[in-house]
PDB file of C-alpha atoms in Angstrom:
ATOM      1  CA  UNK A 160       1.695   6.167  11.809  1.00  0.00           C
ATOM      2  CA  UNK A 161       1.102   7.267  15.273  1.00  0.00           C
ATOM      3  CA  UNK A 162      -0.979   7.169  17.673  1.00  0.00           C
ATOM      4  CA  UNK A 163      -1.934   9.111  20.772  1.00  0.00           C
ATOM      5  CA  UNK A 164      -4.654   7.165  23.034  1.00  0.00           C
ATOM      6  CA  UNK A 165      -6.276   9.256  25.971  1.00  0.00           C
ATOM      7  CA  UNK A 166      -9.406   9.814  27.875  1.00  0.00           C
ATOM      8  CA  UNK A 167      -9.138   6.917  30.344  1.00  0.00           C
ATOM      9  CA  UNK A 168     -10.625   6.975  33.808  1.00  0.00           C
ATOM     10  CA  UNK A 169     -12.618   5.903  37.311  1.00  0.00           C
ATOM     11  CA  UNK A 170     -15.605   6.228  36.781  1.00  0.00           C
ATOM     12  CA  UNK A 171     -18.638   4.385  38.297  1.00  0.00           C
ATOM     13  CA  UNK A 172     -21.213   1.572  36.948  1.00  0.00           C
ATOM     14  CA  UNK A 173     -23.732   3.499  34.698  1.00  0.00           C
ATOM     15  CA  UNK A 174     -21.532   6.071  34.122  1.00  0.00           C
ATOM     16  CA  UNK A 175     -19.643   7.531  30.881  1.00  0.00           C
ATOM     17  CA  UNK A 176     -15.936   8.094  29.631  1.00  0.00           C
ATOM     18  CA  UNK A 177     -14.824   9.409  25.748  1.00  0.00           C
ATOM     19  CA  UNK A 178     -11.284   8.147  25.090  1.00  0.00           C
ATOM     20  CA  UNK A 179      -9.750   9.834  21.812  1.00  0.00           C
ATOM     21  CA  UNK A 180      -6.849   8.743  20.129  1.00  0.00           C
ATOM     22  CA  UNK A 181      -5.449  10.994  17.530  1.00  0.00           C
ATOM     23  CA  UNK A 182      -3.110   9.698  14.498  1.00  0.00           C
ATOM     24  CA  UNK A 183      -0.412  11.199  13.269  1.00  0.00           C
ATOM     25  CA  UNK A 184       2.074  10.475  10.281  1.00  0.00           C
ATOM     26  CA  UNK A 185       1.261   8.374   7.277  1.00  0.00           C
ATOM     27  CA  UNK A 186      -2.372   8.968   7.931  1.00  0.00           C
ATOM     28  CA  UNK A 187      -2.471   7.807   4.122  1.00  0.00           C
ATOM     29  CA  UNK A 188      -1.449   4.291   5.215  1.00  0.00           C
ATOM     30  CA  UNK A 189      -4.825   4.107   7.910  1.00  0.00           C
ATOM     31  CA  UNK A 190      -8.063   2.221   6.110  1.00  0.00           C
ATOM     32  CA  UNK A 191      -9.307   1.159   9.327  1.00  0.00           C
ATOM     33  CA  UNK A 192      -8.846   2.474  13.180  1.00  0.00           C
ATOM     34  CA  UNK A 193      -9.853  -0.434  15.782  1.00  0.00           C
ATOM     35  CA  UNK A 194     -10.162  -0.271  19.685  1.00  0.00           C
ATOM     36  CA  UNK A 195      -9.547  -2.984  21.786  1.00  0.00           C
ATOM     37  CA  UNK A 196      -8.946  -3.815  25.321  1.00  0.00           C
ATOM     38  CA  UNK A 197      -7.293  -5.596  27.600  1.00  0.00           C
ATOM     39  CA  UNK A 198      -8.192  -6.724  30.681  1.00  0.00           C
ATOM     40  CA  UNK A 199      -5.917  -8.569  33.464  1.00  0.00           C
ATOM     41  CA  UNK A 200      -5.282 -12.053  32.474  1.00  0.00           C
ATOM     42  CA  UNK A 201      -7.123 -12.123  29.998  1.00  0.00           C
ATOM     43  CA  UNK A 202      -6.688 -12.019  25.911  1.00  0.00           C
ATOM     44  CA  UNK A 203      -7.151  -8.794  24.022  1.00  0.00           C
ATOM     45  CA  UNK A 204     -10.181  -7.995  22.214  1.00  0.00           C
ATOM     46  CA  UNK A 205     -11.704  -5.999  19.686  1.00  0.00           C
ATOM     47  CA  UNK A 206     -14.289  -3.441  21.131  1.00  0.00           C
ATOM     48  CA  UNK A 207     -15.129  -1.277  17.983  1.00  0.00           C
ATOM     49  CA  UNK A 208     -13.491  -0.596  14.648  1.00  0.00           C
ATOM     50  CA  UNK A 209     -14.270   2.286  11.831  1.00  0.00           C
ATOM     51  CA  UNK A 210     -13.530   2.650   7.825  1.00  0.00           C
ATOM     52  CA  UNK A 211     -10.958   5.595   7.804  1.00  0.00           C
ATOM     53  CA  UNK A 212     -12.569   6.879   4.457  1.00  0.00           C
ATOM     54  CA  UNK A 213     -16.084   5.350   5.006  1.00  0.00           C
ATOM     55  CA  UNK A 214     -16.748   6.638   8.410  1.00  0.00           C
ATOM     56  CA  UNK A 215     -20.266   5.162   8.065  1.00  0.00           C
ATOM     57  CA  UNK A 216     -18.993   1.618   8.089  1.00  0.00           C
ATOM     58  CA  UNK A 217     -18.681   0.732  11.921  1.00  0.00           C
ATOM     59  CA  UNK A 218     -18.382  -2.565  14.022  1.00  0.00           C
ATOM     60  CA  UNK A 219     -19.286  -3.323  17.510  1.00  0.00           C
ATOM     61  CA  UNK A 220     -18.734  -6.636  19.410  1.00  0.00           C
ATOM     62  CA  UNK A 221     -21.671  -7.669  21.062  1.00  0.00           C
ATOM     63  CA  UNK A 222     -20.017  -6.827  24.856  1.00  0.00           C
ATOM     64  CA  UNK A 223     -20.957  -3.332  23.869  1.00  0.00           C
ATOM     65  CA  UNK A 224     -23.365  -3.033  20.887  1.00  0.00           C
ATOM     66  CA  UNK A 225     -25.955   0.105  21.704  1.00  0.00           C
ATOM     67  CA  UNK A 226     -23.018   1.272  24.827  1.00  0.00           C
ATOM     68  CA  UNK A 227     -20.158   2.487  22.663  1.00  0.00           C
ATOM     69  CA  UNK A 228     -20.160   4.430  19.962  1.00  0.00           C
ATOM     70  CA  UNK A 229     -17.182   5.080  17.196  1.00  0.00           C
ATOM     71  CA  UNK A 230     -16.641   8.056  15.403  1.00  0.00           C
ATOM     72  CA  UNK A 231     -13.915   9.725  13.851  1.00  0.00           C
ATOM     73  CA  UNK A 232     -13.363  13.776  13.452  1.00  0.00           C
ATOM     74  CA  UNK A 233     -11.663  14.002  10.174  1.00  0.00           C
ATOM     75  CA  UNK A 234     -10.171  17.389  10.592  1.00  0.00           C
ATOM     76  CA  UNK A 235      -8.446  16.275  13.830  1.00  0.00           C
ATOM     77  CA  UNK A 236      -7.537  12.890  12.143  1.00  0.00           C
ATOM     78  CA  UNK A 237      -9.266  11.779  16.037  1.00  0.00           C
ATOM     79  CA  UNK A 238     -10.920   8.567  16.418  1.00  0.00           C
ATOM     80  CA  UNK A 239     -13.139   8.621  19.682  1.00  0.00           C
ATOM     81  CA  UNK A 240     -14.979   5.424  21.517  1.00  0.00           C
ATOM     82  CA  UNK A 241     -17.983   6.953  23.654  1.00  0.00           C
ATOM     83  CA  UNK A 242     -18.466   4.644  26.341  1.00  0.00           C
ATOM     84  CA  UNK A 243     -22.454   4.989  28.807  1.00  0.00           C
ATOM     85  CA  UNK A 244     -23.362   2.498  30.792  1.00  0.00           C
ATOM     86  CA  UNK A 245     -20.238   0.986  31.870  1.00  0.00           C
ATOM     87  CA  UNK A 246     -19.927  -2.054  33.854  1.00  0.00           C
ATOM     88  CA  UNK A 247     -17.118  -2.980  35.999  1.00  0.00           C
ATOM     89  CA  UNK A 248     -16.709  -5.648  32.936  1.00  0.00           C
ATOM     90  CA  UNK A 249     -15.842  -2.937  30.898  1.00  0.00           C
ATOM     91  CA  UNK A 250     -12.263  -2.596  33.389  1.00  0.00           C
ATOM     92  CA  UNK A 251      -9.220  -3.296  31.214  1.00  0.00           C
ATOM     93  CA  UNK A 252      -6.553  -1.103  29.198  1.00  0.00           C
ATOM     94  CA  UNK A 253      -8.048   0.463  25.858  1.00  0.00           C
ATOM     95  CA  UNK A 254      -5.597   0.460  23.074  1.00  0.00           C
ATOM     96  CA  UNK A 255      -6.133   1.980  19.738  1.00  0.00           C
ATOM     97  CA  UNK A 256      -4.588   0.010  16.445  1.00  0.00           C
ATOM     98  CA  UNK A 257      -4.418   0.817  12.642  1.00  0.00           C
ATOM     99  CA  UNK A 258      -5.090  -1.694  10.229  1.00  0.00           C
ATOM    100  CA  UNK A 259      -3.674  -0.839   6.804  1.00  0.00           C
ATOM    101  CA  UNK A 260      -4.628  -3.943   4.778  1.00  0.00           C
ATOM    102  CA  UNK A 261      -7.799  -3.552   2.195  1.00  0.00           C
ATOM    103  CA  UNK A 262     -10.483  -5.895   3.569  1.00  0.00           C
ATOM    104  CA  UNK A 263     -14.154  -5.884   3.012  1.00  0.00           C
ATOM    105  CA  UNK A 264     -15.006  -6.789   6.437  1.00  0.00           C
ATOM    106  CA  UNK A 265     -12.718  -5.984   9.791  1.00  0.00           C
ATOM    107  CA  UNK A 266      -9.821  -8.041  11.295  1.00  0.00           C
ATOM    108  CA  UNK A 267     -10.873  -9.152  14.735  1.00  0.00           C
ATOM    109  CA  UNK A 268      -7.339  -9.942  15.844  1.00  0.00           C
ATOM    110  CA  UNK A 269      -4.624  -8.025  16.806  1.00  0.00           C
ATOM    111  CA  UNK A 270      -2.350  -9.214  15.190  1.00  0.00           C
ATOM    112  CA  UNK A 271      -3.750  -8.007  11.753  1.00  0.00           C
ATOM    113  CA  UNK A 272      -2.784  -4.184  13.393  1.00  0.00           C
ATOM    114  CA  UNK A 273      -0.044  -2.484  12.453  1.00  0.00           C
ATOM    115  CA  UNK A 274       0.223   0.254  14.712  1.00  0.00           C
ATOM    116  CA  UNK A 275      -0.676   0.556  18.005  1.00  0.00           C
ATOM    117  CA  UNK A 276      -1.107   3.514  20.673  1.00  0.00           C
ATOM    118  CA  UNK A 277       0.031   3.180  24.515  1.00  0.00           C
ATOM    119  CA  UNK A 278      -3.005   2.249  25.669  1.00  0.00           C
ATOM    120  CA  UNK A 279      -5.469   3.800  28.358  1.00  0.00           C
ATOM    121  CA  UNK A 280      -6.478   2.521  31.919  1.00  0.00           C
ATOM    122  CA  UNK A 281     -10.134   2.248  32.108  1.00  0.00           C
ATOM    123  CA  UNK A 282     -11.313   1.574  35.778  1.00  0.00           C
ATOM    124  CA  UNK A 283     -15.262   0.870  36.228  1.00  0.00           C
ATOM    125  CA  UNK A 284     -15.807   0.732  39.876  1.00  0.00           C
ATOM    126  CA  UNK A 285     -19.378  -1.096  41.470  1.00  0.00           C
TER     127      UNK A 285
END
């Protein structure tokens, strides 16, 4: 699988970016698409994850519950993150990951990704 992250920005406090990342390849091997983000010095973390066949079936972590929004165009095999409201907190790089393991729930670390995108420089200024 691969995966194509873009959409990244400056943009100011309040305001709004859409990253996208598209996947390409063994889309058959994809039952969950995660983004997370990394910001200097600091660990990575999950921001928002999506069921690749249940679309319905989100999760947000409570840094940006009712900010971000996942969603996934299935005809563009396109997972986007729609980010309002950012805060400078928000600042880090935003990487897109695949998780192909069955699980009821999502895997909050990273390492339970497989595949991983470049990442995405997201720059909230005050």
């Amino acid at each position: 699988v691969q995966l194509q992250a873009s959409g990244g920005g400056l943009v100011q406090a309040g305001g709004s970016l859409r990253l996208s990342c598209a996947a390409s390849g063994r889309t058959s091997d994809i039952l969950a698409l995660a983004w997370f983000r990394q910001a200097p010095g600091r660990d990575r973390e999950i921001v928002a994850a999506i069921k690749w066949t249940n679309i319905n079936t989100t999760n947000y972590s409570n840094s940006v519950k009712g900010r971000f929004t996942i969603s996934r165009d299935n005809a563009k095999n396109t997972v986007y993150l729609q980010m309002s409201s950012l805060k400078p907190e928000d600042t880090a790089v935003y990487y897109c990951a695949v998780d192909r393991v069955p699980r009821i729930y999502f895997a909050k670390l990273s390492s339970s990704y497989a595949y991983w995108g470049q990442g995405t420089q997201v720059t909230v200024s005050s």
